[in-house]
């Protein structure tokens, strides 16, 4: 029961961003030897289960390394004409299972005395000038500052992608939408040493489309049908694509589905929405932390959480300025890529294949993780259809140089 709880920090939503931020604040306060702040999380789910799969390249230390469950030091990108295999022993592609992440985050939060109210939904958040009141299904919660990670609905993400129903006309608003099945098969068709990041040798009639395969063992893999386009598709379409692919690429007809996931992630060039009010901060996907050209968000969430925790400690009783969602350089590059993909989706497969084929793997991985230097960004441009993409840069004028701060 939340009724009339007073807190220093209220975290609305105990998913990736909420748990990561609460962990970072609690740990930073301990490390800074300050008084432990009172942190309260409200989360509608009753219990935590594996509900998604996070992957990334570990280009920097992050607090949940112990939750990594699999590493692939080779990865494949495929088009109908080319198969490109690249990799790195130093920067493998890594997988964090959601249940391992939740377990670790919850254990740390319990140790630090953070309160989590499960089965509780926030319904309204009001900045009252000197504090924030959060109306919840279990009563009001009052806090000095609030961090809101409630997700946009699939419908609102879709309306963003359609300018005529609300999105800004001069911005690119695509969606990354996907359905994934973890399948267990008889036989050993999968190669667990190589993640298939993008297989574009599949039908492209419904938008830029690829299959993504994470082989965990020779007989078990997560197989996802992914699209970059303006609208989601009926579930049956993604499922048919997965079945077709298993049959054509691996000659698999019979399999057991052991886990399912689906996602809709905005891929937008629009600047992050303004901070709702001085004491309320949007975090996670709601705060624009997904990289627009790839949908990756896990590392950006960890960076934001660490930086916000440090700013809170420095700011004392005052609300801090929020950190930028990502570097201005990365925002600019994403704008170029997204504009190109939007105008020429049929060239998407070759664009990605060229990048993976022509660039040193660790450089490309830094670029995909928003950690490329200016010189490395230029190398990425030079491995791309430069003239067409540069035209996109000039088309979109200087507006995109603004960092995604609020
Ligand atoms: C299936 C899937 C796979 C992904 N894979 C990757 C990946 O491989 N790599 C990567 O970098 N990124 C990935 N992402 C993107 C991103 O990392 C995740 O979406 C991440 O979970 C975003 O964190 P979040 O806290 O913003 O949202 P969530 O983790 O979804 O958390 C939002 C929380 O808000 C809660 N909530 C909802 N309504 C309310 C309410 N009214 N009141 C209070 N709480 C509420 C929800 O229950 C949820 O716990 C993936 C996303 C999805 C959907």
Short mmCIF file of C-alpha atoms and ligand atoms in Angstrom, two decimals:
data_model
loop_
_atom_site.label_atom_id
_atom_site.label_comp_id
_atom_site.label_asym_id
_atom_site.label_seq_id
_atom_site.Cartn_x
_atom_site.Cartn_y
_atom_site.Cartn_z
CA UNK A 1 0.00 0.00 0.00
CA UNK A 2 1.43 3.37 -1.01
CA UNK A 3 -1.11 5.69 0.69
CA UNK A 4 0.45 9.09 1.50
CA UNK A 5 4.06 7.94 1.17
CA UNK A 6 6.66 10.72 1.22
CA UNK A 7 9.90 10.06 -0.67
CA UNK A 8 12.96 11.86 -1.97
CA UNK A 9 12.66 10.20 -5.36
CA UNK A 10 9.65 8.48 -6.91
CA UNK A 11 10.39 6.14 -9.81
CA UNK A 12 7.35 5.45 -11.96
CA UNK A 13 7.81 2.08 -13.62
CA UNK A 14 10.24 -0.60 -12.46
CA UNK A 15 11.45 -1.76 -15.87
CA UNK A 16 14.93 -1.37 -17.30
CA UNK A 17 15.22 2.41 -16.85
CA UNK A 18 13.44 2.62 -13.48
CA UNK A 19 15.42 -0.19 -11.85
CA UNK A 20 18.69 1.02 -13.40
CA UNK A 21 18.19 4.59 -12.19
CA UNK A 22 17.11 3.54 -8.69
CA UNK A 23 20.16 1.25 -8.44
CA UNK A 24 22.46 4.04 -9.63
CA UNK A 25 21.03 6.62 -7.20
CA UNK A 26 21.18 4.23 -4.24
CA UNK A 27 24.75 3.15 -5.06
CA UNK A 28 25.97 6.70 -5.72
CA UNK A 29 24.56 7.90 -2.40
CA UNK A 30 26.37 5.08 -0.57
CA UNK A 31 29.63 5.75 -2.43
CA UNK A 32 29.31 9.51 -1.72
CA UNK A 33 28.67 8.69 1.96
CA UNK A 34 25.61 10.95 1.90
CA UNK A 35 22.41 10.17 3.81
CA UNK A 36 20.57 7.38 1.97
CA UNK A 37 17.71 9.01 0.02
CA UNK A 38 14.28 7.46 0.30
CA UNK A 39 13.50 5.96 -3.12
CA UNK A 40 10.07 4.51 -3.93
CA UNK A 41 9.30 2.58 -7.12
CA UNK A 42 5.75 1.89 -8.32
CA UNK A 43 5.32 -0.90 -10.83
CA UNK A 44 2.07 -2.50 -12.11
CA UNK A 45 3.44 -6.00 -12.60
CA UNK A 46 2.98 -8.40 -9.68
CA UNK A 47 6.19 -10.33 -10.29
CA UNK A 48 9.22 -10.25 -12.54
CA UNK A 49 9.74 -12.87 -15.22
CA UNK A 50 11.87 -13.03 -18.33
CA UNK A 51 9.99 -10.73 -20.71
CA UNK A 52 12.66 -9.59 -23.16
CA UNK A 53 16.19 -10.08 -24.40
CA UNK A 54 18.79 -7.35 -24.23
CA UNK A 55 21.85 -7.47 -26.44
CA UNK A 56 24.67 -4.98 -26.93
CA UNK A 57 28.39 -4.64 -27.42
CA UNK A 58 30.15 -4.00 -24.09
CA UNK A 59 31.98 -0.87 -25.30
CA UNK A 60 32.14 0.36 -21.70
CA UNK A 61 31.65 -0.99 -18.19
CA UNK A 62 28.03 -1.20 -17.05
CA UNK A 63 26.71 -2.32 -13.66
CA UNK A 64 24.92 -5.47 -14.88
CA UNK A 65 27.82 -7.38 -16.43
CA UNK A 66 27.09 -10.32 -14.10
CA UNK A 67 23.70 -10.73 -15.86
CA UNK A 68 25.36 -11.52 -19.21
CA UNK A 69 24.27 -15.02 -20.24
CA UNK A 70 25.84 -15.44 -23.68
CA UNK A 71 28.60 -13.92 -25.82
CA UNK A 72 29.10 -14.17 -29.60
CA UNK A 73 32.49 -13.13 -30.91
CA UNK A 74 31.28 -13.49 -34.54
CA UNK A 75 28.29 -11.92 -36.23
CA UNK A 76 26.73 -12.19 -39.67
CA UNK A 77 24.90 -9.76 -41.96
CA UNK A 78 23.37 -11.20 -45.12
CA UNK A 79 21.69 -9.90 -48.26
CA UNK A 80 20.52 -12.01 -51.24
CA UNK A 81 23.97 -11.38 -52.82
CA UNK A 82 26.40 -11.25 -49.88
CA UNK A 83 27.16 -12.96 -46.59
CA UNK A 84 29.42 -10.93 -44.34
CA UNK A 85 30.94 -12.44 -41.21
CA UNK A 86 32.80 -10.17 -38.83
CA UNK A 87 33.61 -10.27 -35.13
CA UNK A 88 35.76 -9.31 -32.20
CA UNK A 89 37.06 -11.31 -29.26
CA UNK A 90 37.53 -8.10 -27.26
CA UNK A 91 34.06 -6.69 -27.95
CA UNK A 92 31.73 -9.68 -28.39
CA UNK A 93 27.98 -9.19 -28.87
CA UNK A 94 26.50 -10.01 -25.44
CA UNK A 95 23.09 -11.12 -24.22
CA UNK A 96 21.45 -10.18 -20.91
CA UNK A 97 18.33 -12.17 -20.12
CA UNK A 98 15.70 -9.94 -18.52
CA UNK A 99 15.16 -12.31 -15.56
CA UNK A 100 18.88 -12.17 -14.70
CA UNK A 101 18.83 -8.36 -14.91
CA UNK A 102 15.69 -8.05 -12.75
CA UNK A 103 17.05 -10.49 -10.16
CA UNK A 104 20.30 -8.58 -9.83
CA UNK A 105 18.71 -5.13 -9.74
CA UNK A 106 16.07 -6.18 -7.19
CA UNK A 107 18.68 -7.77 -4.89
CA UNK A 108 20.75 -4.55 -4.93
CA UNK A 109 17.69 -2.39 -4.29
CA UNK A 110 16.61 -4.58 -1.37
CA UNK A 111 20.12 -4.29 0.13
CA UNK A 112 19.95 -0.50 -0.15
CA UNK A 113 16.47 -0.23 1.38
CA UNK A 114 14.69 0.96 -1.78
CA UNK A 115 10.90 0.39 -1.60
CA UNK A 116 9.21 -1.32 -4.54
CA UNK A 117 5.43 -1.36 -4.66
CA UNK A 118 4.38 -4.07 -7.09
CA UNK A 119 0.85 -4.27 -8.51
CA UNK A 120 0.61 -0.45 -8.35
CA UNK A 121 -0.08 1.75 -11.38
CA UNK A 122 0.51 5.53 -11.55
CA UNK A 123 -2.44 7.43 -12.99
CA UNK A 124 -1.34 11.08 -12.78
CA UNK A 125 1.82 13.04 -11.95
CA UNK A 126 1.57 16.68 -10.81
CA UNK A 127 4.48 19.02 -10.14
CA UNK A 128 3.19 21.20 -7.32
CA UNK A 129 6.11 23.62 -7.29
CA UNK A 130 7.85 22.32 -4.19
CA UNK A 131 7.16 18.60 -4.63
CA UNK A 132 5.49 16.11 -6.96
CA UNK A 133 2.26 14.23 -6.25
CA UNK A 134 1.79 10.92 -8.00
CA UNK A 135 -1.71 9.50 -7.98
CA UNK A 136 -1.55 5.72 -7.99
CA UNK A 137 -3.95 2.81 -7.83
CA UNK A 138 -2.91 2.41 -4.16
CA UNK A 139 -3.15 6.05 -3.09
CA UNK A 140 -1.06 9.20 -3.46
CA UNK A 141 2.72 9.24 -3.33
CA UNK A 142 4.57 12.51 -2.71
CA UNK A 143 8.20 13.00 -3.64
CA UNK A 144 10.80 15.71 -4.08
CA UNK A 145 11.45 14.54 -7.67
CA UNK A 146 9.78 11.99 -9.96
CA UNK A 147 11.22 9.90 -12.79
CA UNK A 148 8.65 8.66 -15.26
CA UNK A 149 9.28 5.58 -17.45
CA UNK A 150 5.69 4.69 -18.30
CA UNK A 151 5.85 3.41 -21.88
CA UNK A 152 4.14 5.05 -24.82
CA UNK A 153 1.47 2.68 -26.11
CA UNK A 154 1.99 0.90 -29.44
CA UNK A 155 -0.84 3.08 -30.76
CA UNK A 156 0.82 6.34 -29.73
CA UNK A 157 4.13 5.17 -31.20
CA UNK A 158 2.31 4.45 -34.45
CA UNK A 159 0.58 7.80 -34.55
CA UNK A 160 4.03 9.40 -34.12
CA UNK A 161 5.13 7.56 -37.23
CA UNK A 162 2.27 9.03 -39.26
CA UNK A 163 2.66 12.80 -39.65
CA UNK A 164 -0.95 13.26 -40.73
CA UNK A 165 -2.09 11.95 -37.33
CA UNK A 166 0.14 14.02 -35.13
CA UNK A 167 3.87 13.65 -35.86
CA UNK A 168 5.94 16.59 -37.13
CA UNK A 169 5.91 16.64 -40.93
CA UNK A 170 9.63 17.32 -41.43
CA UNK A 171 10.85 14.59 -39.10
CA UNK A 172 11.35 10.93 -39.92
CA UNK A 173 9.22 8.74 -37.68
CA UNK A 174 9.67 5.04 -38.26
CA UNK A 175 9.11 2.10 -35.95
CA UNK A 176 11.27 -0.91 -35.29
CA UNK A 177 8.70 -3.65 -34.75
CA UNK A 178 9.35 -7.31 -34.20
CA UNK A 179 8.15 -10.63 -32.87
CA UNK A 180 10.63 -13.21 -31.59
CA UNK A 181 10.38 -16.87 -30.67
CA UNK A 182 12.97 -18.83 -28.76
CA UNK A 183 12.76 -22.23 -30.43
CA UNK A 184 14.04 -25.62 -29.32
CA UNK A 185 14.51 -28.09 -32.16
CA UNK A 186 15.50 -31.70 -32.68
CA UNK A 187 18.91 -31.87 -34.30
CA UNK A 188 21.65 -29.26 -34.18
CA UNK A 189 21.06 -26.71 -36.97
CA UNK A 190 22.33 -23.59 -35.18
CA UNK A 191 25.90 -22.34 -34.85
CA UNK A 192 26.17 -20.89 -31.32
CA UNK A 193 29.41 -19.08 -32.18
CA UNK A 194 27.75 -16.65 -34.61
CA UNK A 195 24.85 -14.25 -34.06
CA UNK A 196 22.90 -13.43 -37.22
CA UNK A 197 22.32 -9.71 -36.75
CA UNK A 198 20.46 -9.02 -39.98
CA UNK A 199 19.44 -11.49 -42.67
CA UNK A 200 17.85 -9.41 -45.42
CA UNK A 201 17.51 -12.40 -47.80
CA UNK A 202 13.80 -12.50 -46.96
CA UNK A 203 10.67 -10.95 -48.59
CA UNK A 204 10.80 -7.13 -48.53
CA UNK A 205 7.20 -6.42 -49.65
CA UNK A 206 5.98 -5.13 -46.24
CA UNK A 207 8.90 -2.74 -45.56
CA UNK A 208 12.59 -3.03 -44.73
CA UNK A 209 12.70 -6.47 -43.14
CA UNK A 210 15.27 -8.84 -41.71
CA UNK A 211 15.54 -11.90 -39.51
CA UNK A 212 17.67 -11.79 -36.34
CA UNK A 213 18.94 -15.05 -34.86
CA UNK A 214 20.64 -15.50 -31.50
CA UNK A 215 21.76 -19.13 -31.30
CA UNK A 216 22.20 -20.06 -27.63
CA UNK A 217 23.15 -23.67 -28.39
CA UNK A 218 23.12 -25.96 -31.47
CA UNK A 219 19.44 -26.80 -30.81
CA UNK A 220 18.09 -23.54 -29.35
CA UNK A 221 17.85 -20.01 -30.75
CA UNK A 222 15.88 -16.79 -30.46
CA UNK A 223 14.58 -16.00 -33.96
CA UNK A 224 13.01 -12.59 -34.60
CA UNK A 225 11.18 -11.17 -37.61
CA UNK A 226 11.98 -7.43 -37.57
CA UNK A 227 10.75 -4.51 -39.69
CA UNK A 228 11.77 -0.85 -39.94
CA UNK A 229 8.63 0.85 -41.26
CA UNK A 230 5.78 3.21 -40.37
CA UNK A 231 3.19 0.69 -39.16
CA UNK A 232 3.09 -2.54 -37.24
CA UNK A 233 1.72 -5.70 -38.91
CA UNK A 234 -0.68 -8.42 -37.78
CA UNK A 235 1.07 -10.87 -35.42
CA UNK A 236 0.40 -13.67 -37.93
CA UNK A 237 2.66 -11.92 -40.48
CA UNK A 238 5.74 -11.92 -38.21
CA UNK A 239 5.02 -15.51 -37.18
CA UNK A 240 4.70 -16.64 -40.79
CA UNK A 241 8.06 -14.99 -41.55
CA UNK A 242 9.74 -16.83 -38.65
CA UNK A 243 8.28 -20.18 -39.77
CA UNK A 244 9.29 -19.63 -43.40
CA UNK A 245 12.78 -18.64 -42.37
CA UNK A 246 13.29 -21.64 -40.10
CA UNK A 247 12.21 -23.88 -42.96
CA UNK A 248 14.21 -22.23 -45.75
CA UNK A 249 17.43 -21.38 -43.95
CA UNK A 250 17.68 -24.26 -41.45
CA UNK A 251 15.30 -26.90 -42.88
CA UNK A 252 13.42 -26.84 -39.56
CA UNK A 253 9.73 -27.84 -39.69
CA UNK A 254 9.08 -28.98 -36.12
CA UNK A 255 10.05 -26.98 -33.08
CA UNK A 256 8.88 -26.05 -29.60
CA UNK A 257 8.44 -22.35 -28.78
CA UNK A 258 9.90 -21.82 -25.30
CA UNK A 259 9.73 -18.02 -25.06
CA UNK A 260 8.05 -15.23 -27.04
CA UNK A 261 8.78 -11.52 -27.18
CA UNK A 262 7.52 -8.62 -29.21
CA UNK A 263 8.47 -4.98 -29.37
CA UNK A 264 7.65 -1.65 -30.97
CA UNK A 265 10.47 0.88 -30.60
CA UNK A 266 10.25 4.40 -32.04
CA UNK A 267 12.94 5.32 -34.59
CA UNK A 268 12.53 9.08 -34.78
CA UNK A 269 14.60 12.11 -35.75
CA UNK A 270 12.30 14.34 -33.67
CA UNK A 271 14.07 15.97 -30.71
CA UNK A 272 13.28 14.41 -27.33
CA UNK A 273 10.14 15.97 -25.85
CA UNK A 274 10.75 18.78 -23.37
CA UNK A 275 11.17 17.88 -19.73
CA UNK A 276 7.57 17.72 -18.40
CA UNK A 277 8.32 20.07 -15.47
CA UNK A 278 11.31 21.02 -13.28
CA UNK A 279 10.67 18.16 -10.84
CA UNK A 280 9.53 15.47 -13.29
CA UNK A 281 11.96 13.70 -15.63
CA UNK A 282 11.12 11.32 -18.46
CA UNK A 283 13.50 8.35 -18.51
CA UNK A 284 14.05 5.20 -20.60
CA UNK A 285 12.29 4.92 -23.95
CA UNK A 286 9.91 7.64 -22.81
CA UNK A 287 12.92 9.93 -22.40
CA UNK A 288 14.15 9.20 -25.95
CA UNK A 289 16.99 6.88 -24.94
CA UNK A 290 16.56 4.33 -27.76
CA UNK A 291 19.10 4.93 -30.53
CA UNK A 292 16.86 5.94 -33.44
CA UNK A 293 18.73 4.05 -36.16
CA UNK A 294 18.94 0.72 -34.28
CA UNK A 295 16.51 0.68 -31.32
CA UNK A 296 19.34 -0.15 -28.89
CA UNK A 297 18.68 1.47 -25.49
CA UNK A 298 20.20 -0.67 -22.72
CA UNK A 299 23.63 0.99 -22.62
CA UNK A 300 22.19 4.49 -23.07
CA UNK A 301 19.90 3.80 -20.09
CA UNK A 302 22.90 2.78 -17.97
CA UNK A 303 24.87 5.90 -19.02
CA UNK A 304 21.92 8.17 -18.30
CA UNK A 305 21.32 6.53 -14.91
CA UNK A 306 24.93 6.94 -13.77
CA UNK A 307 25.06 10.56 -14.94
CA UNK A 308 21.68 11.47 -13.41
CA UNK A 309 22.68 9.87 -10.08
CA UNK A 310 25.90 11.93 -10.03
CA UNK A 311 23.96 15.12 -10.86
CA UNK A 312 21.43 14.45 -8.11
CA UNK A 313 24.20 14.04 -5.58
CA UNK A 314 25.85 17.31 -6.69
CA UNK A 315 22.57 19.23 -6.85
CA UNK A 316 21.58 18.53 -3.23
CA UNK A 317 18.02 19.75 -2.69
CA UNK A 318 17.70 21.48 -6.09
CA UNK A 319 16.39 19.68 -9.19
CA UNK A 320 19.37 18.99 -11.50
CA UNK A 321 19.56 19.62 -15.23
CA UNK A 322 18.92 16.28 -16.97
CA UNK A 323 21.77 14.72 -18.96
CA UNK A 324 21.53 14.75 -22.76
CA UNK A 325 19.99 11.54 -24.07
CA UNK A 326 22.97 11.01 -26.43
CA UNK A 327 25.91 12.93 -27.93
CA UNK A 328 25.02 15.61 -30.53
CA UNK A 329 27.29 13.86 -33.05
CA UNK A 330 25.36 10.60 -32.69
CA UNK A 331 22.03 12.45 -33.02
CA UNK A 332 23.25 13.99 -36.28
CA UNK A 333 24.44 10.65 -37.68
CA UNK A 334 21.19 8.94 -36.75
CA UNK A 335 19.29 11.66 -38.57
CA UNK A 336 21.31 11.02 -41.73
CA UNK A 337 20.84 7.25 -41.55
CA UNK A 338 17.17 7.40 -40.73
CA UNK A 339 16.41 9.92 -43.49
CA UNK A 340 18.18 7.66 -45.96
CA UNK A 341 16.38 4.52 -44.78
CA UNK A 342 13.07 6.35 -44.91
CA UNK A 343 13.58 7.62 -48.46
CA UNK A 344 15.27 4.52 -49.84
CA UNK A 345 14.22 1.47 -47.81
CA UNK A 346 15.12 -0.78 -50.75
CA UNK A 347 18.77 0.30 -50.28
CA UNK A 348 18.77 -0.54 -46.56
CA UNK A 349 20.17 -4.07 -46.96
CA UNK A 350 23.17 -2.83 -48.98
CA UNK A 351 23.75 0.11 -46.64
CA UNK A 352 24.08 -2.20 -43.62
CA UNK A 353 26.05 -4.82 -45.58
CA UNK A 354 28.52 -2.12 -46.77
CA UNK A 355 29.06 -0.87 -43.23
CA UNK A 356 29.73 -4.36 -41.88
CA UNK A 357 31.90 -5.30 -44.86
CA UNK A 358 34.02 -2.14 -45.13
CA UNK A 359 34.57 -0.99 -41.56
CA UNK A 360 36.80 -2.51 -38.87
CA UNK A 361 34.35 -4.37 -36.57
CA UNK A 362 35.30 -2.53 -33.37
CA UNK A 363 34.92 0.87 -35.04
CA UNK A 364 31.46 -0.04 -36.33
CA UNK A 365 30.49 -1.38 -32.92
CA UNK A 366 31.51 1.90 -31.28
CA UNK A 367 29.44 3.75 -33.87
CA UNK A 368 26.40 1.56 -33.20
CA UNK A 369 26.88 2.19 -29.46
CA UNK A 370 27.10 6.02 -29.77
CA UNK A 371 30.79 5.93 -28.85
CA UNK A 372 32.43 6.79 -32.20
CA UNK A 373 34.85 9.75 -32.34
CA UNK A 374 34.37 12.50 -34.98
CA UNK A 375 37.09 10.88 -37.10
CA UNK A 376 35.36 7.47 -36.79
CA UNK A 377 32.03 9.03 -37.81
CA UNK A 378 33.73 10.31 -40.96
CA UNK A 379 34.99 6.79 -41.70
CA UNK A 380 31.45 5.49 -41.28
CA UNK A 381 30.23 8.10 -43.74
CA UNK A 382 32.95 7.14 -46.19
CA UNK A 383 31.83 3.49 -46.05
CA UNK A 384 28.25 4.56 -46.89
CA UNK A 385 26.68 5.91 -50.09
CA UNK A 386 28.22 9.25 -49.23
CA UNK A 387 26.75 11.59 -51.81
CA UNK A 388 23.16 10.44 -51.32
CA UNK A 389 23.46 10.56 -47.56
CA UNK A 390 25.20 13.94 -47.52
CA UNK A 391 22.28 15.36 -49.49
CA UNK A 392 20.13 14.18 -46.60
CA UNK A 393 22.34 16.11 -44.19
CA UNK A 394 21.85 19.35 -46.10
CA UNK A 395 18.16 18.72 -46.58
CA UNK A 396 17.68 18.52 -42.87
CA UNK A 397 19.51 21.84 -42.30
CA UNK A 398 21.25 22.77 -39.06
CA UNK A 399 18.39 21.84 -36.75
CA UNK A 400 19.78 18.38 -36.14
CA UNK A 401 22.96 19.75 -34.60
CA UNK A 402 20.96 20.38 -31.44
CA UNK A 403 21.75 17.78 -28.79
CA UNK A 404 18.75 15.83 -27.52
CA UNK A 405 18.56 17.75 -24.25
CA UNK A 406 15.33 19.01 -22.81
C1 LIG B 1 11.24 -7.09 -26.68
C2 LIG B 1 12.28 -6.01 -26.61
C3 LIG B 1 13.62 -6.32 -26.84
C4 LIG B 1 14.61 -5.32 -26.77
N1 LIG B 1 15.90 -5.65 -27.02
C5 LIG B 1 16.86 -4.71 -26.88
C6 LIG B 1 18.24 -5.06 -27.06
O1 LIG B 1 18.55 -6.19 -27.45
N2 LIG B 1 19.18 -4.12 -26.83
C7 LIG B 1 18.86 -2.85 -26.42
O2 LIG B 1 19.76 -2.05 -26.19
N3 LIG B 1 17.56 -2.48 -26.29
C8 LIG B 1 16.56 -3.37 -26.51
N4 LIG B 1 15.25 -3.02 -26.34
C9 LIG B 1 14.92 -1.59 -26.10
C10 LIG B 1 15.00 -1.16 -24.60
O3 LIG B 1 16.26 -1.50 -24.07
C11 LIG B 1 13.91 -1.79 -23.77
O4 LIG B 1 12.66 -1.47 -24.28
C12 LIG B 1 13.97 -1.34 -22.30
O5 LIG B 1 13.19 -2.24 -21.55
C13 LIG B 1 13.46 0.08 -22.12
O6 LIG B 1 13.39 0.39 -20.77
P1 LIG B 1 12.21 1.27 -20.16
O7 LIG B 1 12.41 1.30 -18.70
O8 LIG B 1 12.10 2.52 -20.92
O9 LIG B 1 10.87 0.45 -20.49
P2 LIG B 1 10.40 -0.88 -19.76
O10 LIG B 1 11.55 -1.75 -19.45
O11 LIG B 1 9.32 -1.42 -20.63
O12 LIG B 1 9.79 -0.36 -18.38
C14 LIG B 1 8.62 0.43 -18.30
C15 LIG B 1 7.94 0.03 -17.01
O13 LIG B 1 6.82 0.89 -16.77
C16 LIG B 1 5.81 0.10 -16.19
N5 LIG B 1 4.52 0.80 -16.30
C17 LIG B 1 3.64 0.75 -17.32
N6 LIG B 1 2.56 1.51 -17.03
C18 LIG B 1 2.78 2.05 -15.79
C19 LIG B 1 2.01 2.90 -14.95
N7 LIG B 1 0.82 3.39 -15.31
N8 LIG B 1 2.53 3.22 -13.73
C20 LIG B 1 3.74 2.76 -13.34
N9 LIG B 1 4.49 1.95 -14.12
C21 LIG B 1 4.03 1.60 -15.34
C22 LIG B 1 5.89 -1.20 -16.95
O14 LIG B 1 5.23 -2.27 -16.27
C23 LIG B 1 7.39 -1.39 -17.07
O15 LIG B 1 7.92 -2.15 -16.01
C24 LIG B 1 14.24 -3.98 -26.45
C25 LIG B 1 12.89 -3.69 -26.25
C26 LIG B 1 11.93 -4.68 -26.33
C27 LIG B 1 10.48 -4.31 -26.15
#
